[in-house]
């Protein structure tokens, strides 16, 4: 994988997680919910082991990772939203996902 590709903001996967799953993952990671909410660009992101998330956008990134990356490199940065997030907000997140132009996808596939 290109260095930092999964950590670039525009490449994040947006997903919804239920509070119980997040609480379990936070307890294991020894990071508080407040620390997660206060993360800023450039800070090291904690690794959370979540049983299940519902992808809002970025499924094409997951497919590309499975198809082209070494199995030890199957990870990606995920921006988590609560299941309690209002539907209009979640809909806007889905709508704002920008697919790369065909030429860009082609050049990435063959470079």
PDB file of C-alpha atoms in Angstrom:
ATOM      1  CA  UNK A   1       0.000   0.000   0.000  1.00  0.00           C
ATOM      2  CA  UNK A   2       1.187   3.520  -0.638  1.00  0.00           C
ATOM      3  CA  UNK A   3       2.508   4.974   2.597  1.00  0.00           C
ATOM      4  CA  UNK A   4      -0.294   6.751   4.435  1.00  0.00           C
ATOM      5  CA  UNK A   5      -3.002   6.102   1.820  1.00  0.00           C
ATOM      6  CA  UNK A   6      -5.426   4.624   4.352  1.00  0.00           C
ATOM      7  CA  UNK A   7      -4.729   7.512   6.703  1.00  0.00           C
ATOM      8  CA  UNK A   8      -5.548  10.288   4.226  1.00  0.00           C
ATOM      9  CA  UNK A   9      -8.773  12.036   5.231  1.00  0.00           C
ATOM     10  CA  UNK A  10     -10.359  11.752   1.782  1.00  0.00           C
ATOM     11  CA  UNK A  11      -9.829   7.972   1.868  1.00  0.00           C
ATOM     12  CA  UNK A  12     -11.548   7.327   5.199  1.00  0.00           C
ATOM     13  CA  UNK A  13     -14.436   4.878   5.266  1.00  0.00           C
ATOM     14  CA  UNK A  14     -17.585   6.196   6.945  1.00  0.00           C
ATOM     15  CA  UNK A  15     -19.449   3.681   9.102  1.00  0.00           C
ATOM     16  CA  UNK A  16     -22.111   3.389  11.771  1.00  0.00           C
ATOM     17  CA  UNK A  17     -21.515   1.410  14.960  1.00  0.00           C
ATOM     18  CA  UNK A  18     -23.864   0.574  17.814  1.00  0.00           C
ATOM     19  CA  UNK A  19     -22.991   1.917  21.252  1.00  0.00           C
ATOM     20  CA  UNK A  20     -22.544  -1.524  22.862  1.00  0.00           C
ATOM     21  CA  UNK A  21     -19.970  -2.600  20.247  1.00  0.00           C
ATOM     22  CA  UNK A  22     -18.113   0.686  20.602  1.00  0.00           C
ATOM     23  CA  UNK A  23     -18.117   0.424  24.405  1.00  0.00           C
ATOM     24  CA  UNK A  24     -16.651  -3.106  24.196  1.00  0.00           C
ATOM     25  CA  UNK A  25     -13.940  -2.027  21.745  1.00  0.00           C
ATOM     26  CA  UNK A  26     -13.073   1.047  23.806  1.00  0.00           C
ATOM     27  CA  UNK A  27     -12.757  -1.034  26.988  1.00  0.00           C
ATOM     28  CA  UNK A  28     -10.318  -3.445  25.310  1.00  0.00           C
ATOM     29  CA  UNK A  29      -8.273  -0.651  23.705  1.00  0.00           C
ATOM     30  CA  UNK A  30      -7.971   1.299  26.977  1.00  0.00           C
ATOM     31  CA  UNK A  31      -8.952   4.513  25.174  1.00  0.00           C
ATOM     32  CA  UNK A  32     -11.866   6.516  26.536  1.00  0.00           C
ATOM     33  CA  UNK A  33     -14.792   7.662  24.406  1.00  0.00           C
ATOM     34  CA  UNK A  34     -13.804  11.234  25.221  1.00  0.00           C
ATOM     35  CA  UNK A  35     -10.282  10.621  23.875  1.00  0.00           C
ATOM     36  CA  UNK A  36     -11.800   9.283  20.648  1.00  0.00           C
ATOM     37  CA  UNK A  37     -13.997  12.362  20.291  1.00  0.00           C
ATOM     38  CA  UNK A  38     -11.023  14.676  20.829  1.00  0.00           C
ATOM     39  CA  UNK A  39      -8.750  13.116  18.186  1.00  0.00           C
ATOM     40  CA  UNK A  40      -7.387  15.621  15.690  1.00  0.00           C
ATOM     41  CA  UNK A  41      -5.676  15.341  12.335  1.00  0.00           C
ATOM     42  CA  UNK A  42      -2.112  14.112  12.688  1.00  0.00           C
ATOM     43  CA  UNK A  43      -2.678  12.312  15.975  1.00  0.00           C
ATOM     44  CA  UNK A  44      -2.094   8.579  16.163  1.00  0.00           C
ATOM     45  CA  UNK A  45      -5.386   6.746  15.802  1.00  0.00           C
ATOM     46  CA  UNK A  46      -6.178   3.874  18.165  1.00  0.00           C
ATOM     47  CA  UNK A  47      -6.817   0.416  16.765  1.00  0.00           C
ATOM     48  CA  UNK A  48     -10.332  -0.646  17.728  1.00  0.00           C
ATOM     49  CA  UNK A  49     -11.503  -4.206  17.227  1.00  0.00           C
ATOM     50  CA  UNK A  50     -15.180  -3.900  16.369  1.00  0.00           C
ATOM     51  CA  UNK A  51     -17.336  -6.946  15.719  1.00  0.00           C
ATOM     52  CA  UNK A  52     -19.498  -5.217  13.141  1.00  0.00           C
ATOM     53  CA  UNK A  53     -19.878  -1.831  11.498  1.00  0.00           C
ATOM     54  CA  UNK A  54     -22.335  -0.715   8.829  1.00  0.00           C
ATOM     55  CA  UNK A  55     -20.500   1.040   5.998  1.00  0.00           C
ATOM     56  CA  UNK A  56     -22.057   4.275   4.794  1.00  0.00           C
ATOM     57  CA  UNK A  57     -19.410   4.886   2.161  1.00  0.00           C
ATOM     58  CA  UNK A  58     -16.074   3.505   1.058  1.00  0.00           C
ATOM     59  CA  UNK A  59     -17.094  -0.046   0.157  1.00  0.00           C
ATOM     60  CA  UNK A  60     -15.053   0.287  -3.041  1.00  0.00           C
ATOM     61  CA  UNK A  61     -11.968   0.894  -0.874  1.00  0.00           C
ATOM     62  CA  UNK A  62     -12.602  -2.319   1.052  1.00  0.00           C
ATOM     63  CA  UNK A  63     -12.991  -4.246  -2.212  1.00  0.00           C
ATOM     64  CA  UNK A  64      -9.778  -2.792  -3.597  1.00  0.00           C
ATOM     65  CA  UNK A  65      -7.893  -3.607  -0.388  1.00  0.00           C
ATOM     66  CA  UNK A  66      -9.065  -7.224  -0.506  1.00  0.00           C
ATOM     67  CA  UNK A  67      -8.191  -7.553  -4.189  1.00  0.00           C
ATOM     68  CA  UNK A  68      -4.807  -5.852  -4.306  1.00  0.00           C
ATOM     69  CA  UNK A  69      -3.236  -5.683  -0.848  1.00  0.00           C
ATOM     70  CA  UNK A  70      -1.315  -8.293   1.086  1.00  0.00           C
ATOM     71  CA  UNK A  71      -3.568  -9.986   3.657  1.00  0.00           C
ATOM     72  CA  UNK A  72      -1.489  -8.445   6.460  1.00  0.00           C
ATOM     73  CA  UNK A  73      -2.353  -4.997   5.091  1.00  0.00           C
ATOM     74  CA  UNK A  74      -6.160  -5.316   5.201  1.00  0.00           C
ATOM     75  CA  UNK A  75      -6.903  -2.325   7.408  1.00  0.00           C
ATOM     76  CA  UNK A  76      -8.317   1.104   6.784  1.00  0.00           C
ATOM     77  CA  UNK A  77      -9.127   4.236   8.751  1.00  0.00           C
ATOM     78  CA  UNK A  78     -12.834   4.386   9.585  1.00  0.00           C
ATOM     79  CA  UNK A  79     -14.738   7.479  10.689  1.00  0.00           C
ATOM     80  CA  UNK A  80     -17.336   6.142  13.132  1.00  0.00           C
ATOM     81  CA  UNK A  81     -20.824   7.503  13.648  1.00  0.00           C
ATOM     82  CA  UNK A  82     -23.286   6.436  16.317  1.00  0.00           C
ATOM     83  CA  UNK A  83     -26.435   4.533  15.354  1.00  0.00           C
ATOM     84  CA  UNK A  84     -28.181   7.440  17.113  1.00  0.00           C
ATOM     85  CA  UNK A  85     -26.944   9.936  14.512  1.00  0.00           C
ATOM     86  CA  UNK A  86     -29.987  11.567  12.849  1.00  0.00           C
ATOM     87  CA  UNK A  87     -30.934   9.993   9.503  1.00  0.00           C
ATOM     88  CA  UNK A  88     -30.560  13.269   7.536  1.00  0.00           C
ATOM     89  CA  UNK A  89     -26.947  13.536   8.718  1.00  0.00           C
ATOM     90  CA  UNK A  90     -26.178   9.941   7.711  1.00  0.00           C
ATOM     91  CA  UNK A  91     -27.890  10.471   4.338  1.00  0.00           C
ATOM     92  CA  UNK A  92     -25.728  13.541   3.709  1.00  0.00           C
ATOM     93  CA  UNK A  93     -22.581  11.526   4.446  1.00  0.00           C
ATOM     94  CA  UNK A  94     -23.610   8.915   1.884  1.00  0.00           C
ATOM     95  CA  UNK A  95     -24.476  11.592  -0.701  1.00  0.00           C
ATOM     96  CA  UNK A  96     -21.177  13.407  -0.254  1.00  0.00           C
ATOM     97  CA  UNK A  97     -19.041  10.337  -0.974  1.00  0.00           C
ATOM     98  CA  UNK A  98     -17.169  11.126  -4.157  1.00  0.00           C
ATOM     99  CA  UNK A  99     -16.193   8.282  -6.448  1.00  0.00           C
ATOM    100  CA  UNK A 100     -12.896   8.839  -8.232  1.00  0.00           C
ATOM    101  CA  UNK A 101     -13.100   9.514 -11.975  1.00  0.00           C
ATOM    102  CA  UNK A 102     -12.789   6.432 -14.207  1.00  0.00           C
ATOM    103  CA  UNK A 103      -9.358   7.526 -15.444  1.00  0.00           C
ATOM    104  CA  UNK A 104      -8.062   7.831 -11.898  1.00  0.00           C
ATOM    105  CA  UNK A 105      -9.347   4.371 -10.946  1.00  0.00           C
ATOM    106  CA  UNK A 106      -7.792   2.935 -14.118  1.00  0.00           C
ATOM    107  CA  UNK A 107      -4.403   4.524 -13.463  1.00  0.00           C
ATOM    108  CA  UNK A 108      -4.368   3.344  -9.832  1.00  0.00           C
ATOM    109  CA  UNK A 109      -5.245  -0.199 -10.862  1.00  0.00           C
ATOM    110  CA  UNK A 110      -2.410  -0.432 -13.370  1.00  0.00           C
ATOM    111  CA  UNK A 111       0.293   1.649 -11.723  1.00  0.00           C
TER     112      UNK A 111
END
